[in-house]
GROMACS .gro file of C-alpha atoms in nm:
model
  383
    1MET     CA    1  -1.190   2.876  -0.351
    2LYS     CA    2  -1.474   2.635  -0.415
    3TYR     CA    3  -1.511   2.443  -0.739
    4SER     CA    4  -1.816   2.394  -0.956
    5ILE     CA    5  -1.933   2.034  -0.940
    6GLU     CA    6  -1.811   1.952  -1.292
    7GLU     CA    7  -1.477   2.123  -1.235
    8ALA     CA    8  -1.434   1.939  -0.905
    9LYS     CA    9  -1.508   1.602  -1.065
   10GLU     CA   10  -1.257   1.665  -1.344
   11LEU     CA   11  -0.993   1.768  -1.090
   12VAL     CA   12  -1.054   1.454  -0.885
   13ILE     CA   13  -1.015   1.239  -1.197
   14ARG     CA   14  -0.698   1.424  -1.290
   15GLY     CA   15  -0.567   1.380  -0.936
   16GLY     CA   16  -0.642   1.008  -0.946
   17LYS     CA   17  -0.430   0.962  -1.255
   18ILE     CA   18  -0.146   1.163  -1.104
   19LEU     CA   19  -0.171   0.960  -0.783
   20ALA     CA   20  -0.159   0.627  -0.970
   21GLU     CA   21   0.140   0.739  -1.179
   22SER     CA   22   0.330   0.892  -0.886
   23GLY     CA   23   0.386   0.570  -0.692
   24LEU     CA   24   0.224   0.726  -0.382
   25ILE     CA   25  -0.034   0.445  -0.376
   26ALA     CA   26  -0.079   0.088  -0.491
   27ARG     CA   27  -0.388   0.025  -0.702
   28THR     CA   28  -0.685   0.221  -0.555
   29TRP     CA   29  -0.551   0.233  -0.198
   30GLY     CA   30  -0.602   0.599  -0.123
   31ASN     CA   31  -0.866   0.853  -0.216
   32ILE     CA   32  -0.913   1.207  -0.343
   33SER     CA   33  -1.178   1.472  -0.291
   34ALA     CA   34  -1.255   1.834  -0.382
   35ARG     CA   35  -1.485   2.086  -0.211
   36ILE     CA   36  -1.781   2.219  -0.409
   37SER     CA   37  -1.946   2.424  -0.132
   38ASP     CA   38  -1.952   2.478   0.243
   39ASP     CA   39  -2.184   2.178   0.262
   40LYS     CA   40  -2.064   1.932  -0.003
   41PHE     CA   41  -1.762   1.772  -0.168
   42VAL     CA   42  -1.698   1.513  -0.438
   43ILE     CA   43  -1.482   1.207  -0.383
   44THR     CA   44  -1.345   0.902  -0.560
   45PRO     CA   45  -1.565   0.589  -0.548
   46SER     CA   46  -1.481   0.275  -0.357
   47GLY     CA   47  -1.268   0.019  -0.540
   48LEU     CA   48  -1.264   0.158  -0.897
   49ALA     CA   49  -0.938   0.200  -1.092
   50TYR     CA   50  -0.823   0.562  -1.106
   51GLU     CA   51  -0.693   0.531  -1.462
   52THR     CA   52  -1.042   0.475  -1.608
   53LEU     CA   53  -1.266   0.688  -1.384
   54THR     CA   54  -1.538   0.900  -1.544
   55THR     CA   55  -1.714   1.205  -1.403
   56GLY     CA   56  -2.028   0.994  -1.361
   57GLN     CA   57  -1.842   0.774  -1.112
   58ILE     CA   58  -1.726   1.059  -0.887
   59VAL     CA   59  -1.962   1.078  -0.590
   60GLU     CA   60  -2.115   1.392  -0.435
   61VAL     CA   61  -2.121   1.372  -0.055
   62ASN     CA   62  -2.281   1.590   0.214
   63ILE     CA   63  -2.034   1.718   0.473
   64ALA     CA   64  -2.285   1.713   0.759
   65ASP     CA   65  -2.378   1.343   0.753
   66CYS     CA   66  -2.178   1.182   0.467
   67SER     CA   67  -2.499   1.099   0.283
   68TYR     CA   68  -2.490   1.061  -0.095
   69GLU     CA   69  -2.720   0.976  -0.384
   70GLY     CA   70  -2.696   0.703  -0.645
   71ASP     CA   71  -2.573   0.345  -0.664
   72ILE     CA   72  -2.199   0.417  -0.665
   73LYS     CA   73  -2.050   0.408  -0.317
   74PRO     CA   74  -1.802   0.680  -0.220
   75SER     CA   75  -1.467   0.595  -0.063
   76SER     CA   76  -1.497   0.427   0.276
   77GLU     CA   77  -1.283   0.707   0.421
   78LYS     CA   78  -1.538   0.974   0.324
   79GLY     CA   79  -1.590   1.061   0.690
   80ILE     CA   80  -1.231   1.178   0.732
   81HIS     CA   81  -1.269   1.400   0.426
   82ALA     CA   82  -1.599   1.540   0.557
   83ASP     CA   83  -1.450   1.620   0.898
   84THR     CA   84  -1.151   1.789   0.739
   85TYR     CA   85  -1.367   2.014   0.520
   86ARG     CA   86  -1.586   2.094   0.820
   87LEU     CA   87  -1.293   2.188   1.044
   88ARG     CA   88  -1.074   2.347   0.778
   89PRO     CA   89  -1.255   2.603   0.558
   90ASP     CA   90  -0.920   2.686   0.396
   91VAL     CA   91  -0.894   2.335   0.249
   92ASN     CA   92  -1.043   2.267  -0.095
   93TYR     CA   93  -0.862   1.952  -0.208
   94ILE     CA   94  -0.764   1.643  -0.008
   95ILE     CA   95  -0.544   1.346  -0.094
   96HIS     CA   96  -0.531   1.039   0.127
   97THR     CA   97  -0.225   0.832   0.037
   98HIS     CA   98  -0.046   0.519   0.152
   99GLN     CA   99   0.287   0.660   0.034
  100GLN     CA  100   0.586   0.452   0.135
  101MET     CA  101   0.821   0.663   0.345
  102ALA     CA  102   0.563   0.876   0.528
  103SER     CA  103   0.358   0.564   0.607
  104VAL     CA  104   0.670   0.394   0.740
  105LEU     CA  105   0.741   0.686   0.974
  106SER     CA  106   0.381   0.670   1.100
  107ILE     CA  107   0.454   0.344   1.284
  108GLU     CA  108   0.639   0.541   1.551
  109GLY     CA  109   0.317   0.725   1.636
  110LYS     CA  110   0.495   1.057   1.678
  111ASP     CA  111   0.450   1.401   1.523
  112ILE     CA  112   0.715   1.520   1.279
  113VAL     CA  113   0.856   1.870   1.316
  114PRO     CA  114   1.009   1.994   0.988
  115VAL     CA  115   1.347   2.157   1.057
  116ASN     CA  116   1.459   2.219   0.701
  117ASP     CA  117   1.329   2.554   0.567
  118GLU     CA  118   1.238   2.391   0.235
  119TYR     CA  119   1.011   2.144   0.412
  120LYS     CA  120   0.878   2.391   0.666
  121GLN     CA  121   0.767   2.632   0.395
  122VAL     CA  122   0.541   2.366   0.240
  123LEU     CA  123   0.442   2.155   0.543
  124GLY     CA  124   0.421   2.419   0.814
  125ASP     CA  125   0.547   2.382   1.171
  126ILE     CA  126   0.426   2.028   1.239
  127VAL     CA  127   0.296   1.711   1.078
  128PRO     CA  128   0.090   1.552   1.358
  129CYS     CA  129   0.032   1.178   1.385
  130ALA     CA  130  -0.316   1.044   1.462
  131ALA     CA  131  -0.334   0.746   1.695
  132TYR     CA  132  -0.411   0.406   1.543
  133GLY     CA  133  -0.757   0.309   1.438
  134MET     CA  134  -0.849   0.032   1.196
  135SER     CA  135  -0.903   0.171   0.847
  136SER     CA  136  -1.255   0.290   0.759
  137THR     CA  137  -1.366   0.289   1.124
  138GLY     CA  138  -1.514   0.552   1.352
  139LYS     CA  139  -1.213   0.517   1.579
  140LEU     CA  140  -0.971   0.626   1.306
  141ARG     CA  141  -1.203   0.913   1.211
  142LYS     CA  142  -1.218   1.036   1.575
  143ASN     CA  143  -0.841   1.015   1.608
  144VAL     CA  144  -0.792   1.229   1.297
  145VAL     CA  145  -1.045   1.486   1.421
  146LYS     CA  146  -0.853   1.507   1.749
  147VAL     CA  147  -0.524   1.600   1.580
  148LEU     CA  148  -0.699   1.843   1.345
  149HIS     CA  149  -0.847   2.021   1.646
  150GLY     CA  150  -0.508   2.030   1.814
  151ASN     CA  151  -0.318   2.144   1.506
  152PRO     CA  152  -0.549   2.383   1.319
  153GLY     CA  153  -0.285   2.501   1.072
  154CYS     CA  154  -0.131   2.166   0.972
  155LYS     CA  155  -0.104   2.076   0.605
  156ALA     CA  156  -0.067   1.698   0.646
  157VAL     CA  157  -0.154   1.431   0.901
  158LEU     CA  158   0.007   1.091   0.953
  159MET     CA  159  -0.222   0.803   1.052
  160LYS     CA  160  -0.039   0.538   1.255
  161TYR     CA  161   0.021   0.211   1.066
  162HIS     CA  162  -0.190   0.344   0.780
  163GLY     CA  163  -0.095   0.646   0.568
  164THR     CA  164  -0.141   1.020   0.531
  165ILE     CA  165  -0.388   1.298   0.462
  166CYS     CA  166  -0.256   1.591   0.259
  167MET     CA  167  -0.474   1.903   0.262
  168GLY     CA  168  -0.430   2.189   0.020
  169GLU     CA  169  -0.589   2.495  -0.134
  170ASP     CA  170  -0.606   2.316  -0.469
  171LEU     CA  171  -0.480   2.009  -0.656
  172ASP     CA  172  -0.128   2.139  -0.715
  173ASN     CA  173  -0.084   2.248  -0.354
  174SER     CA  174  -0.205   1.912  -0.219
  175PHE     CA  175   0.032   1.716  -0.440
  176GLU     CA  176   0.319   1.948  -0.347
  177ILE     CA  177   0.245   1.871   0.019
  178ALA     CA  178   0.235   1.495  -0.048
  179GLN     CA  179   0.562   1.495  -0.244
  180THR     CA  180   0.740   1.718   0.008
  181LEU     CA  181   0.622   1.502   0.296
  182GLU     CA  182   0.757   1.194   0.117
  183LYS     CA  183   1.093   1.360   0.050
  184MET     CA  184   1.128   1.469   0.414
  185SER     CA  185   1.023   1.126   0.537
  186LYS     CA  186   1.282   0.960   0.314
  187ASP     CA  187   1.552   1.184   0.464
  188ILE     CA  188   1.447   1.087   0.817
  189TYR     CA  189   1.429   0.717   0.726
  190GLU     CA  190   1.776   0.717   0.571
  191GLN     CA  191   1.922   0.899   0.870
  192SER     CA  192   1.778   0.632   1.098
  193CYS     CA  193   1.831   0.324   0.881
  194GLY     CA  194   2.109   0.407   0.638
  195LYS     CA  195   2.221   0.097   0.454
  196ASN     CA  196   2.195  -0.259   0.584
  197LYS     CA  197   2.091  -0.203   0.946
  198SER     CA  198   2.034  -0.576   0.983
  199GLY     CA  199   2.411  -0.630   0.995
  200LYS     CA  200   2.382  -0.930   0.762
  201ASN     CA  201   2.589  -0.997   0.451
  202ILE     CA  202   2.334  -0.875   0.196
  203LYS     CA  203   2.351  -1.004  -0.159
  204ASN     CA  204   2.354  -0.750  -0.441
  205ALA     CA  205   2.134  -0.786  -0.747
  206ALA     CA  206   2.400  -0.968  -0.948
  207GLN     CA  207   2.440  -1.233  -0.675
  208ILE     CA  208   2.072  -1.313  -0.639
  209ARG     CA  209   1.940  -1.617  -0.823
  210ASP     CA  210   1.663  -1.544  -1.073
  211TYR     CA  211   1.347  -1.729  -0.964
  212GLY     CA  212   1.161  -1.590  -1.263
  213SER     CA  213   0.812  -1.454  -1.324
  214SER     CA  214   0.524  -1.640  -1.483
  215CYS     CA  215   0.166  -1.625  -1.601
  216ARG     CA  216  -0.077  -1.916  -1.582
  217GLU     CA  217  -0.307  -1.999  -1.872
  218GLY     CA  218  -0.530  -2.294  -1.790
  219ASN     CA  219  -0.317  -2.605  -1.728
  220LYS     CA  220   0.007  -2.444  -1.841
  221PHE     CA  221   0.224  -2.144  -1.755
  222ILE     CA  222   0.475  -1.927  -1.935
  223LEU     CA  223   0.796  -1.870  -1.737
  224GLN     CA  224   1.031  -1.577  -1.792
  225CYS     CA  225   1.365  -1.663  -1.628
  226ASN     CA  226   1.728  -1.574  -1.698
  227GLY     CA  227   1.630  -1.390  -2.015
  228LYS     CA  228   1.438  -1.684  -2.163
  229SER     CA  229   1.066  -1.748  -2.212
  230SER     CA  230   0.941  -2.109  -2.190
  231GLU     CA  231   0.601  -2.277  -2.169
  232TYR     CA  232   0.531  -2.568  -1.934
  233LEU     CA  233   0.241  -2.794  -1.836
  234ILE     CA  234   0.176  -2.758  -1.464
  235GLU     CA  235   0.120  -3.129  -1.402
  236LYS     CA  236   0.374  -3.264  -1.650
  237LEU     CA  237   0.710  -3.092  -1.641
  238PRO     CA  238   0.988  -3.232  -1.861
  239GLU     CA  239   1.279  -3.393  -1.681
  240GLU     CA  240   1.511  -3.116  -1.800
  241ALA     CA  241   1.283  -2.839  -1.665
  242PRO     CA  242   1.480  -2.576  -1.469
  243GLU     CA  243   1.444  -2.554  -1.093
  244ALA     CA  244   1.249  -2.228  -1.124
  245ALA     CA  245   0.986  -2.407  -1.337
  246VAL     CA  246   0.949  -2.673  -1.068
  247LEU     CA  247   0.894  -2.399  -0.808
  248HIS     CA  248   0.632  -2.215  -1.015
  249ALA     CA  249   0.446  -2.538  -1.099
  250GLU     CA  250   0.430  -2.630  -0.731
  251ILE     CA  251   0.287  -2.287  -0.645
  252TYR     CA  252   0.020  -2.308  -0.916
  253LYS     CA  253  -0.085  -2.653  -0.787
  254SER     CA  254  -0.138  -2.513  -0.438
  255CYS     CA  255  -0.320  -2.182  -0.484
  256ASP     CA  256  -0.544  -1.985  -0.720
  257ALA     CA  257  -0.275  -1.739  -0.831
  258LEU     CA  258  -0.243  -1.666  -1.202
  259TYR     CA  259   0.074  -1.456  -1.180
  260ILE     CA  260   0.401  -1.506  -0.993
  261ILE     CA  261   0.686  -1.257  -0.966
  262HIS     CA  262   1.024  -1.258  -0.791
  263SER     CA  263   1.089  -0.929  -0.608
  264THR     CA  264   1.443  -0.823  -0.523
  265ASP     CA  265   1.392  -0.471  -0.389
  266ASP     CA  266   1.666  -0.376  -0.142
  267GLU     CA  267   1.438  -0.360   0.161
  268ILE     CA  268   1.288  -0.700   0.085
  269VAL     CA  269   1.627  -0.864   0.034
  270GLU     CA  270   1.757  -0.713   0.359
  271VAL     CA  271   1.466  -0.843   0.565
  272SER     CA  272   1.487  -1.181   0.392
  273SER     CA  273   1.850  -1.202   0.502
  274THR     CA  274   1.745  -1.204   0.868
  275GLY     CA  275   1.567  -1.537   0.824
  276ARG     CA  276   1.279  -1.431   1.047
  277GLU     CA  277   0.909  -1.360   1.007
  278LEU     CA  278   0.813  -1.013   0.885
  279ARG     CA  279   0.645  -0.813   1.161
  280PRO     CA  280   0.313  -0.648   1.064
  281PHE     CA  281   0.351  -0.271   1.096
  282MET     CA  282   0.138  -0.160   0.796
  283ASP     CA  283  -0.233  -0.229   0.768
  284ASP     CA  284  -0.228  -0.260   0.388
  285LEU     CA  285   0.041  -0.527   0.423
  286VAL     CA  286  -0.187  -0.755   0.624
  287GLN     CA  287  -0.486  -0.671   0.404
  288ILE     CA  288  -0.334  -0.726   0.060
  289VAL     CA  289  -0.031  -0.949   0.124
  290GLY     CA  290  -0.127  -1.142   0.435
  291VAL     CA  291  -0.045  -1.213   0.797
  292ASN     CA  292   0.269  -1.393   0.921
  293ILE     CA  293   0.493  -1.348   0.615
  294ARG     CA  294   0.764  -1.606   0.678
  295THR     CA  295   1.112  -1.671   0.539
  296VAL     CA  296   1.191  -2.005   0.373
  297LYS     CA  297   1.548  -2.134   0.345
  298ASP     CA  298   1.687  -2.314   0.040
  299ALA     CA  299   1.389  -2.225  -0.176
  300LEU     CA  300   1.460  -2.464  -0.463
  301LEU     CA  301   1.493  -2.753  -0.219
  302ASN     CA  302   1.176  -2.653  -0.037
  303THR     CA  303   0.928  -2.579  -0.314
  304ARG     CA  304   0.642  -2.738  -0.121
  305ALA     CA  305   0.715  -2.521   0.182
  306ILE     CA  306   0.697  -2.211  -0.037
  307ALA     CA  307   0.374  -2.328  -0.200
  308LYS     CA  308   0.225  -2.398   0.142
  309GLU     CA  309   0.305  -2.042   0.258
  310LEU     CA  310   0.133  -1.902  -0.051
  311LYS     CA  311  -0.194  -2.090  -0.001
  312LYS     CA  312  -0.338  -1.814   0.218
  313LYS     CA  313  -0.089  -1.533   0.156
  314ASN     CA  314   0.038  -1.344  -0.145
  315ALA     CA  315   0.408  -1.338  -0.057
  316VAL     CA  316   0.680  -1.544   0.103
  317LEU     CA  317   1.036  -1.433   0.178
  318ILE     CA  318   1.325  -1.639   0.040
  319GLU     CA  319   1.630  -1.628   0.265
  320ASN     CA  320   1.886  -1.381   0.125
  321GLU     CA  321   1.709  -1.359  -0.212
  322GLY     CA  322   1.398  -1.141  -0.180
  323ALA     CA  323   1.044  -1.271  -0.211
  324ILE     CA  324   0.798  -1.456  -0.429
  325CYS     CA  325   0.474  -1.256  -0.475
  326THR     CA  326   0.151  -1.376  -0.634
  327GLY     CA  327  -0.178  -1.241  -0.761
  328LYS     CA  328  -0.479  -1.317  -0.979
  329THR     CA  329  -0.362  -1.044  -1.218
  330GLU     CA  330  -0.020  -0.902  -1.297
  331SER     CA  331  -0.132  -0.579  -1.130
  332ASP     CA  332  -0.224  -0.773  -0.814
  333ALA     CA  333   0.118  -0.939  -0.799
  334LYS     CA  334   0.301  -0.610  -0.854
  335ALA     CA  335   0.085  -0.440  -0.588
  336ALA     CA  336   0.173  -0.719  -0.344
  337ALA     CA  337   0.543  -0.664  -0.415
  338MET     CA  338   0.510  -0.287  -0.376
  339ILE     CA  339   0.329  -0.318  -0.043
  340LEU     CA  340   0.569  -0.589   0.077
  341ARG     CA  341   0.857  -0.350   0.010
  342LYS     CA  342   0.691  -0.088   0.229
  343GLY     CA  343   0.623  -0.348   0.497
  344CYS     CA  344   0.989  -0.449   0.495
  345ALA     CA  345   1.099  -0.085   0.515
  346ALA     CA  346   0.871  -0.043   0.818
  347ASP     CA  347   1.025  -0.351   0.977
  348LEU     CA  348   1.377  -0.213   0.924
  349TYR     CA  349   1.275   0.128   1.061
  350ALA     CA  350   1.124  -0.036   1.368
  351GLU     CA  351   1.453  -0.220   1.421
  352ALA     CA  352   1.645   0.108   1.392
  353ILE     CA  353   1.431   0.292   1.650
  354ASN     CA  354   1.397  -0.012   1.879
  355LYS     CA  355   1.021  -0.036   1.834
  356THR     CA  356   0.884  -0.369   1.949
  357ASP     CA  357   0.503  -0.330   1.932
  358ASN     CA  358   0.315  -0.372   1.603
  359LEU     CA  359  -0.038  -0.439   1.478
  360SER     CA  360  -0.208  -0.691   1.701
  361THR     CA  361  -0.262  -1.042   1.569
  362MET     CA  362  -0.638  -0.997   1.603
  363ASP     CA  363  -0.639  -0.669   1.409
  364ALA     CA  364  -0.420  -0.820   1.138
  365HIS     CA  365  -0.644  -1.123   1.086
  366ILE     CA  366  -0.964  -0.914   1.090
  367GLN     CA  367  -0.827  -0.679   0.824
  368ARG     CA  368  -0.710  -0.967   0.604
  369PHE     CA  369  -1.053  -1.133   0.635
  370VAL     CA  370  -1.241  -0.812   0.548
  371TYR     CA  371  -1.017  -0.746   0.249
  372LYS     CA  372  -1.042  -1.099   0.110
  373ASN     CA  373  -1.418  -1.125   0.162
  374LYS     CA  374  -1.522  -0.773   0.065
  375TYR     CA  375  -1.284  -0.554  -0.132
  376SER     CA  376  -1.105  -0.829  -0.322
  377LYS     CA  377  -1.432  -0.994  -0.427
  378MET     CA  378  -1.575  -0.654  -0.520
  379LYS     CA  379  -1.279  -0.598  -0.750
  380GLU     CA  380  -1.322  -0.941  -0.912
  381GLN     CA  381  -1.693  -0.880  -0.975
  382ARG     CA  382  -1.615  -0.548  -1.142
  383GLY     CA  383  -1.367  -0.734  -1.355
   0.00000   0.00000   0.00000
């Protein structure tokens, strides 16, 4: 089945909205394409929000050389899509996701063999894992081609430290593959990690102090904390200001964030309880959140230490109590928290399987630099 160009564009837009609503990606981190002929496909553009895409923004790409026409750039992973369509004539719709559980399992660098009949029926006999290559590079593209050659009937591919490719006959089939892969991956993760593999005394939600969330407006900020909303001047807090307000004011003085949130997801709290630095196993963690995510003790007594950590990063762990995440928009801050959760889950999985190697320091810093100086600025310019 091949789609007409207009039908393909509409299906890509529809898929983008489903992808954004499904929780399989954060923001625009992932991409979707649909085949229109043996020689061409259409794909999501680079860096535009899926919720507001129009057919005029979906880009037509040539399979042979990835060339395209017009001013709108296609996804930077267009080469992987082109290779997949070239090698797999049975595939008409592709989703590249950074979904949490499957991405976490990718850090092991091993193929997954579905054993449950329910999973095997949808995913086939094997979900191969492509070796690591930095995102949007020729190395990653070659590694994916290698596993596609070696596993000609596979329905999904893991990409180490990165994410997945789900390949289907149509939109519904591709999303079924993505959702089934995530469900199977969650089963494997829970079998390996269970609850509280760190062995620490983990606080539950009721025991964790509320550090609040806030939004900056010029020289003031509005703090939501313990069910109350209050407005404060950043440089002139009243003497009776709560400790959370002091923390938020210190952060706003030190960085360009406009939103601050306190994340208490289970995985984040568990890693924060170890008191150590979060190891970088996911490439979107180092890109969007930062490198060397550290844990600070006694947060309310060390507000300057927290602010210092957030000068060049978008998250800091608070011992036993989750993390503070920041962003220039509320969406940015929530995306940082979502990706931090995945990064913490990867750290816990690595602990469970005794994995000691992770992304190299050089790779991590390069990816953070590229993101901050290219994709992040591109997003700001588009407003």
